[in-house]
Amino acid sequence: MSKKVKKEKPALKEKADKPAKPVKEKKAKKEKKVKEITVKVVKHSKAKPDKEIHPVTGSRFKPATSTQIALELIIAGVEAGKKESDIRKELSDYRRTNGKDRDLDAGYLPFVIASHPEYFECKTDGTITLVKKFTPDPEAAAKLEAARKERLAKKAERKGKTKPKKPGKDKAEKPPKGEKKRKPVLKKD
């Protein structure tokens, strides 16, 4: 049996004293640039900001239209303090949450705001403020409703009266469908 001889490990060299690395000075944290919040102008190709105000709604939209419903949702969102992105999401989720047949999308926001530039103020940080309230005119609404009822009554009255048939024209005289009257052909001798 042979004994294993352990090899002696050479003595570890003592590390030479290295000069200490200079301690890096921590850089002062850069201050984040604060973006200046400004009022932005919202434009839309289909918006008509010079269109006259509808007296029933107090806006430029007719009552019970998709644009008027979108306007009401936007006003509710602005008064609740929601940001632009939240209002867009609310508009796009309108059909699913309410089960209505109207389908709104996020594109109504710039259209409505561009249609009423004197009522809304949009800022670059995504906040929207309502500058002025929409005020419908109750008297004009009553007049429009009365005019609508009058038109419907006239239309119903006109429907009740039918024109008298002209004499000599009867359905029996017409040939059955598919058969046409042929003109007699003159034969030349």
CSV table of C-alpha atoms in Angstrom, one decimal:
chain,number,residue,atom,x,y,z
A,1,MET,CA,0.0,0.0,0.0
A,2,SER,CA,1.4,3.1,-0.9
A,3,LYS,CA,0.7,6.2,0.9
A,4,LYS,CA,-0.4,9.1,-1.1
A,5,VAL,CA,1.7,12.1,-0.6
A,6,LYS,CA,0.0,15.3,-0.5
A,7,LYS,CA,1.5,18.0,-2.6
A,8,GLU,CA,2.0,21.1,-0.7
A,9,LYS,CA,0.3,24.0,-2.2
A,10,PRO,CA,2.6,26.9,-2.9
A,11,ALA,CA,2.0,29.7,-0.5
A,12,LEU,CA,-0.5,32.3,-1.8
A,13,LYS,CA,1.2,35.4,-3.0
A,14,GLU,CA,0.2,38.2,-0.9
A,15,LYS,CA,-1.7,40.7,-2.9
A,16,ALA,CA,0.2,43.7,-3.5
A,17,ASP,CA,-1.4,46.7,-2.0
A,18,LYS,CA,-3.1,48.3,-4.9
A,19,PRO,CA,-3.8,51.9,-4.7
A,20,ALA,CA,-7.4,52.4,-3.7
A,21,LYS,CA,-9.7,53.4,-6.5
A,22,PRO,CA,-11.0,56.8,-6.2
A,23,VAL,CA,-14.5,56.9,-4.9
A,24,LYS,CA,-16.8,58.0,-7.6
A,25,GLU,CA,-18.8,60.9,-6.6
A,26,LYS,CA,-22.5,60.3,-7.1
A,27,LYS,CA,-23.9,62.5,-9.7
A,28,ALA,CA,-26.7,64.6,-8.7
A,29,LYS,CA,-29.9,63.3,-10.0
A,30,LYS,CA,-31.0,65.1,-13.1
A,31,GLU,CA,-34.1,67.1,-12.5
A,32,LYS,CA,-36.8,65.9,-14.7
A,33,LYS,CA,-37.8,68.5,-17.2
A,34,VAL,CA,-41.2,69.7,-16.4
A,35,LYS,CA,-43.2,70.0,-19.6
A,36,GLU,CA,-45.0,73.2,-19.8
A,37,ILE,CA,-48.7,72.7,-19.8
A,38,THR,CA,-50.4,74.6,-22.6
A,39,VAL,CA,-53.8,74.8,-24.1
A,40,LYS,CA,-54.0,72.9,-27.3
A,41,VAL,CA,-56.3,73.5,-30.2
A,42,VAL,CA,-58.4,70.5,-31.2
A,43,LYS,CA,-59.2,70.2,-34.9
A,44,HIS,CA,-61.4,67.8,-36.8
A,45,SER,CA,-62.1,67.8,-40.5
A,46,LYS,CA,-65.9,67.2,-40.1
A,47,ALA,CA,-66.5,69.6,-37.3
A,48,LYS,CA,-68.4,72.8,-38.0
A,49,PRO,CA,-67.8,75.3,-35.2
A,50,ASP,CA,-69.7,78.1,-36.9
A,51,LYS,CA,-73.0,76.1,-37.1
A,52,GLU,CA,-75.8,77.6,-35.2
A,53,ILE,CA,-76.8,76.4,-31.7
A,54,HIS,CA,-79.8,74.0,-31.6
A,55,PRO,CA,-82.2,75.5,-29.0
A,56,VAL,CA,-83.4,72.2,-27.6
A,57,THR,CA,-80.0,70.9,-26.7
A,58,GLY,CA,-78.0,74.1,-26.3
A,59,SER,CA,-75.3,72.6,-28.5
A,60,ARG,CA,-74.7,72.3,-32.2
A,61,PHE,CA,-76.3,68.8,-32.3
A,62,LYS,CA,-79.9,67.7,-32.7
A,63,PRO,CA,-81.5,65.9,-29.7
A,64,ALA,CA,-81.3,62.1,-29.5
A,65,THR,CA,-78.4,61.7,-32.0
A,66,SER,CA,-75.2,59.8,-31.4
A,67,THR,CA,-73.2,63.1,-31.3
A,68,GLN,CA,-75.5,64.5,-28.6
A,69,ILE,CA,-75.2,61.3,-26.5
A,70,ALA,CA,-71.4,61.5,-26.9
A,71,LEU,CA,-71.5,65.2,-25.8
A,72,GLU,CA,-73.4,64.3,-22.7
A,73,LEU,CA,-70.9,61.5,-21.9
A,74,ILE,CA,-68.0,63.9,-22.4
A,75,ILE,CA,-69.6,66.6,-20.2
A,76,ALA,CA,-70.2,64.0,-17.4
A,77,GLY,CA,-66.6,62.8,-17.7
A,78,VAL,CA,-65.2,66.3,-17.5
A,79,GLU,CA,-67.3,67.2,-14.5
A,80,ALA,CA,-66.1,64.0,-12.8
A,81,GLY,CA,-62.5,65.1,-13.4
A,82,LYS,CA,-61.6,62.3,-15.8
A,83,LYS,CA,-58.6,62.7,-18.2
A,84,GLU,CA,-58.9,62.6,-22.0
A,85,SER,CA,-57.8,58.9,-22.2
A,86,ASP,CA,-60.5,57.8,-19.7
A,87,ILE,CA,-63.2,59.7,-21.6
A,88,ARG,CA,-62.1,58.0,-24.8
A,89,LYS,CA,-62.3,54.6,-23.2
A,90,GLU,CA,-65.7,55.4,-21.8
A,91,LEU,CA,-66.9,56.4,-25.3
A,92,SER,CA,-65.6,53.2,-26.9
A,93,ASP,CA,-67.2,51.0,-24.2
A,94,TYR,CA,-70.6,52.7,-24.5
A,95,ARG,CA,-72.4,50.0,-26.5
A,96,ARG,CA,-71.2,47.1,-24.4
A,97,THR,CA,-72.0,48.7,-21.0
A,98,ASN,CA,-75.4,50.1,-21.9
A,99,GLY,CA,-76.7,47.5,-24.3
A,100,LYS,CA,-77.9,50.3,-26.6
A,101,ASP,CA,-78.1,50.1,-30.4
A,102,ARG,CA,-75.8,53.2,-30.6
A,103,ASP,CA,-72.2,52.4,-31.1
A,104,LEU,CA,-69.9,55.3,-30.1
A,105,ASP,CA,-66.2,55.3,-30.4
A,106,ALA,CA,-63.2,57.3,-29.2
A,107,GLY,CA,-63.3,59.5,-32.3
A,108,TYR,CA,-66.3,61.4,-31.0
A,109,LEU,CA,-64.1,63.2,-28.5
A,110,PRO,CA,-62.1,65.4,-30.9
A,111,PHE,CA,-65.2,65.9,-33.1
A,112,VAL,CA,-67.4,67.2,-30.2
A,113,ILE,CA,-64.6,69.4,-28.8
A,114,ALA,CA,-63.7,70.8,-32.2
A,115,SER,CA,-67.4,71.6,-32.8
A,116,HIS,CA,-67.6,73.6,-29.6
A,117,PRO,CA,-64.3,75.4,-29.2
A,118,GLU,CA,-65.8,78.1,-27.0
A,119,TYR,CA,-67.2,75.5,-24.5
A,120,PHE,CA,-64.1,73.3,-23.9
A,121,GLU,CA,-60.4,73.9,-23.1
A,122,CYS,CA,-58.0,71.0,-23.7
A,123,LYS,CA,-54.5,71.0,-22.2
A,124,THR,CA,-51.4,69.1,-23.2
A,125,ASP,CA,-51.4,67.0,-20.0
A,126,GLY,CA,-54.7,65.4,-21.0
A,127,THR,CA,-57.1,67.4,-18.9
A,128,ILE,CA,-60.2,68.9,-20.3
A,129,THR,CA,-62.1,71.8,-18.7
A,130,LEU,CA,-65.6,73.0,-19.3
A,131,VAL,CA,-65.4,76.8,-19.9
A,132,LYS,CA,-69.1,77.5,-20.3
A,133,LYS,CA,-72.2,75.5,-19.6
A,134,PHE,CA,-74.6,74.3,-22.3
A,135,THR,CA,-78.0,75.9,-21.7
A,136,PRO,CA,-81.0,74.7,-23.6
A,137,ASP,CA,-83.9,77.1,-24.2
A,138,PRO,CA,-87.1,75.6,-22.8
A,139,GLU,CA,-89.4,78.0,-24.8
A,140,ALA,CA,-87.7,77.1,-28.1
A,141,ALA,CA,-88.0,73.4,-27.2
A,142,ALA,CA,-91.7,73.8,-26.6
A,143,LYS,CA,-92.1,75.6,-29.9
A,144,LEU,CA,-90.2,73.0,-31.8
A,145,GLU,CA,-92.3,70.2,-30.2
A,146,ALA,CA,-95.5,72.0,-31.1
A,147,ALA,CA,-94.4,72.4,-34.7
A,148,ARG,CA,-93.4,68.8,-34.9
A,149,LYS,CA,-96.8,67.7,-33.6
A,150,GLU,CA,-98.5,70.0,-36.1
A,151,ARG,CA,-96.5,68.5,-39.0
A,152,LEU,CA,-97.4,64.9,-37.9
A,153,ALA,CA,-101.1,65.9,-37.7
A,154,LYS,CA,-101.0,67.3,-41.3
A,155,LYS,CA,-99.2,64.3,-42.5
A,156,ALA,CA,-101.8,61.9,-41.0
A,157,GLU,CA,-104.6,64.1,-42.5
A,158,ARG,CA,-103.0,63.9,-46.0
A,159,LYS,CA,-102.6,60.1,-45.7
A,160,GLY,CA,-106.3,59.8,-44.9
A,161,LYS,CA,-107.3,61.5,-48.2
A,162,THR,CA,-106.6,59.5,-51.3
A,163,LYS,CA,-106.8,60.7,-54.8
A,164,PRO,CA,-109.9,59.6,-56.8
A,165,LYS,CA,-109.1,57.1,-59.6
A,166,LYS,CA,-109.3,58.4,-63.1
A,167,PRO,CA,-112.1,56.9,-65.2
A,168,GLY,CA,-111.2,54.4,-67.9
A,169,LYS,CA,-108.0,53.2,-66.2
A,170,ASP,CA,-108.7,49.8,-64.6
A,171,LYS,CA,-106.4,47.1,-63.5
A,172,ALA,CA,-108.4,44.6,-65.5
A,173,GLU,CA,-107.4,46.3,-68.7
A,174,LYS,CA,-103.7,45.6,-68.1
A,175,PRO,CA,-102.3,42.5,-69.6
A,176,PRO,CA,-101.0,39.9,-67.2
A,177,LYS,CA,-97.4,40.1,-66.3
A,178,GLY,CA,-95.1,38.5,-68.8
A,179,GLU,CA,-97.4,39.1,-71.7
A,180,LYS,CA,-97.0,42.3,-73.7
A,181,LYS,CA,-99.3,43.8,-76.1
A,182,ARG,CA,-98.0,43.3,-79.6
A,183,LYS,CA,-98.4,45.8,-82.3
A,184,PRO,CA,-100.0,44.3,-85.4
A,185,VAL,CA,-97.5,43.8,-88.1
A,186,LEU,CA,-98.5,45.1,-91.5
A,187,LYS,CA,-97.6,42.9,-94.4
A,188,LYS,CA,-96.5,44.5,-97.6
A,189,ASP,CA,-97.8,42.9,-100.8
